[in-house]
């Protein structure tokens, strides 16, 4: 990784570490994500992520390069985050909720436009959640981590199912009944995020994943209307 000068450690999750770096060849500031994947997974790493290279939209984080040498890594657009008080909020997961209705509409409109562009190209995210929506200084949302859902399931270091349980769509849980994940999945997860932005809560909640999953696939289940949680929406 000697082609970069590391500037800052941005964060770490169960799947990867992310650094702010300067590309030595031209001085460009980028974000470098280093996923924890084993040798077997690295063989499919480029194939799964390569579709991201074809996405170029204001509401999608631009992927500049992907490689497995000297270690598997992604070179991406650096998204600076939005300043709130004395803190820098880099993703929608950490942004305080609920938000004002106009703010929620701006965020959802931006995410939806990014999804519409990707869907037009036949590319689906399949693991849309607030953590995968980065924020610019003007609160423009940018979707990241395209193609990484499947990589996560293959990694020996990540005991997940290829989706985030609290944002799971019915087809994640019962593909035999609802079919495989596709554009519908992204739209479902966008709706869950919209609900969360307006209420500060999730539409499907419970003490266990089994309870939550049961509500998600129960077509007769009625979640609480947002206006009953947030009176300002009434």
Tab-separated table of C-alpha atoms in Angstrom:
chain	number	residue	atom	x	y	z
A	1	UNK	CA	0.000	0.000	0.000
A	2	UNK	CA	2.968	2.314	-0.549
A	3	UNK	CA	1.057	4.221	-3.235
A	4	UNK	CA	-0.804	6.064	-0.455
A	5	UNK	CA	0.115	8.405	2.342
A	6	UNK	CA	-2.209	7.642	5.246
A	7	UNK	CA	-3.775	10.795	6.675
A	8	UNK	CA	-6.439	9.613	9.101
A	9	UNK	CA	-8.238	6.528	10.395
A	10	UNK	CA	-11.919	6.990	9.575
A	11	UNK	CA	-13.485	3.953	11.154
A	12	UNK	CA	-13.730	0.220	11.564
A	13	UNK	CA	-16.621	-2.212	11.398
A	14	UNK	CA	-16.982	-5.949	11.536
A	15	UNK	CA	-16.004	-6.200	7.880
A	16	UNK	CA	-13.396	-3.545	7.090
A	17	UNK	CA	-11.163	-0.675	8.133
A	18	UNK	CA	-11.368	2.671	6.336
A	19	UNK	CA	-8.614	5.278	6.031
A	20	UNK	CA	-8.390	8.767	4.603
A	21	UNK	CA	-5.326	8.821	2.369
A	22	UNK	CA	-3.444	10.882	-0.181
A	23	UNK	CA	-2.612	9.209	-3.471
A	24	UNK	CA	1.116	9.764	-3.982
A	25	UNK	CA	0.875	9.807	-7.778
A	26	UNK	CA	-1.244	12.966	-7.950
A	27	UNK	CA	-1.987	14.092	-4.383
A	28	UNK	CA	-5.704	13.288	-4.636
A	29	UNK	CA	-7.471	12.707	-1.318
A	30	UNK	CA	-9.298	9.370	-1.294
A	31	UNK	CA	-10.812	6.870	1.109
A	32	UNK	CA	-9.232	3.416	1.221
A	33	UNK	CA	-11.296	0.525	2.539
A	34	UNK	CA	-9.472	-2.665	3.520
A	35	UNK	CA	-11.921	-5.546	3.992
A	36	UNK	CA	-11.144	-8.523	6.177
A	37	UNK	CA	-11.484	-11.353	3.720
A	38	UNK	CA	-9.705	-14.666	3.404
A	39	UNK	CA	-7.746	-15.953	0.417
A	40	UNK	CA	-10.716	-17.865	-0.971
A	41	UNK	CA	-12.956	-14.824	-0.844
A	42	UNK	CA	-10.375	-12.586	-2.502
A	43	UNK	CA	-10.800	-14.603	-5.713
A	44	UNK	CA	-14.347	-13.312	-6.083
A	45	UNK	CA	-13.722	-9.913	-4.512
A	46	UNK	CA	-13.021	-8.041	-7.752
A	47	UNK	CA	-15.857	-9.734	-9.631
A	48	UNK	CA	-18.471	-8.858	-7.022
A	49	UNK	CA	-17.362	-5.241	-6.617
A	50	UNK	CA	-16.522	-4.501	-10.255
A	51	UNK	CA	-20.062	-3.374	-11.097
A	52	UNK	CA	-19.523	-0.450	-8.709
A	53	UNK	CA	-16.837	0.865	-11.068
A	54	UNK	CA	-19.565	1.502	-13.660
A	55	UNK	CA	-21.621	3.740	-11.363
A	56	UNK	CA	-21.095	7.487	-11.743
A	57	UNK	CA	-23.806	9.550	-10.053
A	58	UNK	CA	-23.897	12.461	-7.568
A	59	UNK	CA	-25.669	10.267	-5.006
A	60	UNK	CA	-23.298	7.313	-5.273
A	61	UNK	CA	-19.796	7.181	-3.801
A	62	UNK	CA	-17.403	6.891	-6.743
A	63	UNK	CA	-15.177	3.810	-6.753
A	64	UNK	CA	-11.839	4.629	-8.380
A	65	UNK	CA	-10.013	1.320	-8.114
A	66	UNK	CA	-10.240	-2.167	-6.649
A	67	UNK	CA	-7.375	-4.625	-6.265
A	68	UNK	CA	-6.285	-7.651	-4.248
A	69	UNK	CA	-2.585	-6.732	-4.167
A	70	UNK	CA	-0.748	-6.214	-1.902
A	71	UNK	CA	-3.953	-6.723	0.116
A	72	UNK	CA	-7.594	-6.553	-1.017
A	73	UNK	CA	-8.633	-2.905	-0.985
A	74	UNK	CA	-11.024	-0.368	-2.461
A	75	UNK	CA	-10.000	3.149	-3.434
A	76	UNK	CA	-13.038	5.410	-3.201
A	77	UNK	CA	-14.171	8.991	-3.288
A	78	UNK	CA	-13.547	10.683	0.052
A	79	UNK	CA	-16.798	12.036	1.499
A	80	UNK	CA	-16.108	14.702	4.105
A	81	UNK	CA	-19.205	14.389	6.294
A	82	UNK	CA	-21.452	17.101	7.717
A	83	UNK	CA	-20.567	19.213	10.747
A	84	UNK	CA	-23.027	19.203	13.646
A	85	UNK	CA	-21.809	21.306	16.546
A	86	UNK	CA	-18.257	20.189	17.211
A	87	UNK	CA	-18.716	16.767	15.580
A	88	UNK	CA	-18.311	15.495	12.040
A	89	UNK	CA	-21.067	13.055	11.063
A	90	UNK	CA	-19.880	10.904	8.173
A	91	UNK	CA	-22.867	8.619	7.617
A	92	UNK	CA	-26.628	8.585	8.033
A	93	UNK	CA	-26.444	5.977	10.789
A	94	UNK	CA	-24.852	8.474	13.167
A	95	UNK	CA	-27.020	11.417	12.119
A	96	UNK	CA	-29.479	12.368	14.919
A	97	UNK	CA	-33.041	11.174	14.322
A	98	UNK	CA	-35.847	12.001	13.883
A	99	UNK	CA	-35.104	14.765	11.403
A	100	UNK	CA	-37.320	17.564	10.120
A	101	UNK	CA	-39.660	16.544	7.327
A	102	UNK	CA	-37.888	18.697	4.711
A	103	UNK	CA	-34.533	17.179	5.668
A	104	UNK	CA	-35.940	13.663	5.426
A	105	UNK	CA	-37.377	14.434	1.986
A	106	UNK	CA	-34.037	15.809	0.763
A	107	UNK	CA	-32.160	12.742	1.977
A	108	UNK	CA	-34.650	10.212	0.630
A	109	UNK	CA	-34.920	12.000	-2.727
A	110	UNK	CA	-31.139	11.870	-3.128
A	111	UNK	CA	-30.892	8.207	-2.172
A	112	UNK	CA	-33.817	7.357	-4.467
A	113	UNK	CA	-32.167	9.137	-7.404
A	114	UNK	CA	-28.964	7.173	-6.850
A	115	UNK	CA	-30.924	3.918	-6.718
A	116	UNK	CA	-32.927	4.778	-9.847
A	117	UNK	CA	-29.683	5.376	-11.756
A	118	UNK	CA	-28.182	2.078	-10.578
A	119	UNK	CA	-31.383	0.141	-11.259
A	120	UNK	CA	-31.475	1.539	-14.799
A	121	UNK	CA	-28.090	-0.129	-15.250
A	122	UNK	CA	-29.363	-3.366	-13.723
A	123	UNK	CA	-27.312	-2.962	-10.539
A	124	UNK	CA	-28.845	-3.513	-7.105
A	125	UNK	CA	-27.415	-2.771	-3.668
A	126	UNK	CA	-29.272	-5.368	-1.564
A	127	UNK	CA	-27.986	-4.092	1.798
A	128	UNK	CA	-29.163	-0.488	1.935
A	129	UNK	CA	-29.054	0.956	5.449
A	130	UNK	CA	-28.070	4.270	7.069
A	131	UNK	CA	-24.498	3.062	7.623
A	132	UNK	CA	-24.137	2.667	3.845
A	133	UNK	CA	-25.225	6.247	3.146
A	134	UNK	CA	-22.375	8.745	3.510
A	135	UNK	CA	-23.022	12.465	3.901
A	136	UNK	CA	-21.405	15.469	2.231
A	137	UNK	CA	-21.031	18.791	4.024
A	138	UNK	CA	-24.281	20.067	2.444
A	139	UNK	CA	-26.118	16.887	3.548
A	140	UNK	CA	-26.085	15.340	0.077
A	141	UNK	CA	-26.429	11.559	0.586
A	142	UNK	CA	-24.096	9.200	-1.265
A	143	UNK	CA	-24.654	5.436	-1.308
A	144	UNK	CA	-21.564	3.314	-0.672
A	145	UNK	CA	-20.526	-0.357	-0.435
A	146	UNK	CA	-22.078	-1.639	-3.659
A	147	UNK	CA	-21.484	-5.358	-4.157
A	148	UNK	CA	-20.138	-5.930	-0.658
A	149	UNK	CA	-23.193	-7.743	0.768
A	150	UNK	CA	-22.214	-11.052	-0.829
A	151	UNK	CA	-18.542	-10.594	0.033
A	152	UNK	CA	-19.530	-10.165	3.666
A	153	UNK	CA	-21.306	-13.516	3.737
A	154	UNK	CA	-18.248	-15.260	2.338
A	155	UNK	CA	-15.794	-13.819	4.837
A	156	UNK	CA	-14.747	-16.049	7.710
A	157	UNK	CA	-14.524	-12.903	9.835
A	158	UNK	CA	-18.139	-11.818	9.459
A	159	UNK	CA	-20.992	-13.926	10.800
A	160	UNK	CA	-23.817	-12.249	8.909
A	161	UNK	CA	-26.369	-13.342	6.342
A	162	UNK	CA	-25.665	-10.922	3.496
A	163	UNK	CA	-28.131	-8.393	4.843
A	164	UNK	CA	-28.655	-6.313	7.953
A	165	UNK	CA	-31.456	-7.935	9.998
A	166	UNK	CA	-33.202	-4.717	11.082
A	167	UNK	CA	-33.427	-3.587	7.437
A	168	UNK	CA	-34.180	-6.998	5.912
A	169	UNK	CA	-36.732	-7.288	3.119
A	170	UNK	CA	-39.166	-10.225	2.809
A	171	UNK	CA	-37.140	-11.735	-0.053
A	172	UNK	CA	-34.065	-11.823	2.194
A	173	UNK	CA	-35.972	-14.007	4.624
A	174	UNK	CA	-38.225	-16.116	2.385
A	175	UNK	CA	-36.755	-16.223	-1.137
A	176	UNK	CA	-38.802	-19.324	-1.892
A	177	UNK	CA	-41.978	-17.280	-1.497
A	178	UNK	CA	-40.890	-13.802	-2.550
A	179	UNK	CA	-38.079	-14.507	-5.013
A	180	UNK	CA	-34.482	-13.354	-5.010
A	181	UNK	CA	-33.283	-9.917	-3.945
A	182	UNK	CA	-33.526	-7.271	-6.670
A	183	UNK	CA	-34.734	-3.688	-7.172
A	184	UNK	CA	-37.660	-4.339	-4.809
A	185	UNK	CA	-35.188	-4.982	-2.008
A	186	UNK	CA	-33.589	-1.562	-2.352
A	187	UNK	CA	-36.998	0.138	-2.447
A	188	UNK	CA	-38.138	-1.721	0.682
A	189	UNK	CA	-34.987	-0.730	2.542
A	190	UNK	CA	-35.361	2.868	1.351
A	191	UNK	CA	-38.826	2.870	2.903
A	192	UNK	CA	-37.459	1.570	6.206
A	193	UNK	CA	-34.857	4.352	6.224
A	194	UNK	CA	-37.551	6.967	5.434
A	195	UNK	CA	-39.648	5.732	8.380
A	196	UNK	CA	-36.610	5.867	10.661
A	197	UNK	CA	-35.708	9.401	9.575
A	198	UNK	CA	-39.217	10.655	10.334
A	199	UNK	CA	-39.784	8.804	13.613
A	200	UNK	CA	-36.410	7.885	15.068
A	201	UNK	CA	-37.677	4.295	15.220
A	202	UNK	CA	-37.798	1.283	12.921
A	203	UNK	CA	-41.102	-0.017	11.531
A	204	UNK	CA	-40.317	-3.580	12.580
A	205	UNK	CA	-38.976	-3.931	16.112
A	206	UNK	CA	-38.738	-6.742	18.643
A	207	UNK	CA	-36.634	-8.328	21.356
A	208	UNK	CA	-35.214	-11.000	19.036
A	209	UNK	CA	-34.435	-11.280	15.335
A	210	UNK	CA	-37.037	-14.055	15.117
A	211	UNK	CA	-39.715	-11.658	16.368
A	212	UNK	CA	-38.615	-8.947	13.935
A	213	UNK	CA	-38.429	-11.355	11.001
A	214	UNK	CA	-41.900	-12.642	11.836
A	215	UNK	CA	-43.314	-9.130	11.548
A	216	UNK	CA	-41.496	-8.434	8.278
A	217	UNK	CA	-42.985	-11.467	6.510
A	218	UNK	CA	-46.426	-11.191	8.147
A	219	UNK	CA	-48.480	-9.524	5.425
A	220	UNK	CA	-51.220	-8.689	7.937
A	221	UNK	CA	-48.866	-6.883	10.339
A	222	UNK	CA	-49.581	-3.167	10.735
A	223	UNK	CA	-46.710	-0.994	11.920
A	224	UNK	CA	-47.380	2.222	13.802
A	225	UNK	CA	-48.085	5.145	11.419
A	226	UNK	CA	-45.255	7.722	11.550
A	227	UNK	CA	-47.687	10.505	12.482
A	228	UNK	CA	-48.598	8.654	15.690
A	229	UNK	CA	-44.940	8.639	16.725
A	230	UNK	CA	-44.036	12.104	15.468
A	231	UNK	CA	-47.032	14.465	15.935
A	232	UNK	CA	-45.382	17.095	13.717
A	233	UNK	CA	-46.224	14.871	10.732
A	234	UNK	CA	-49.965	14.897	11.443
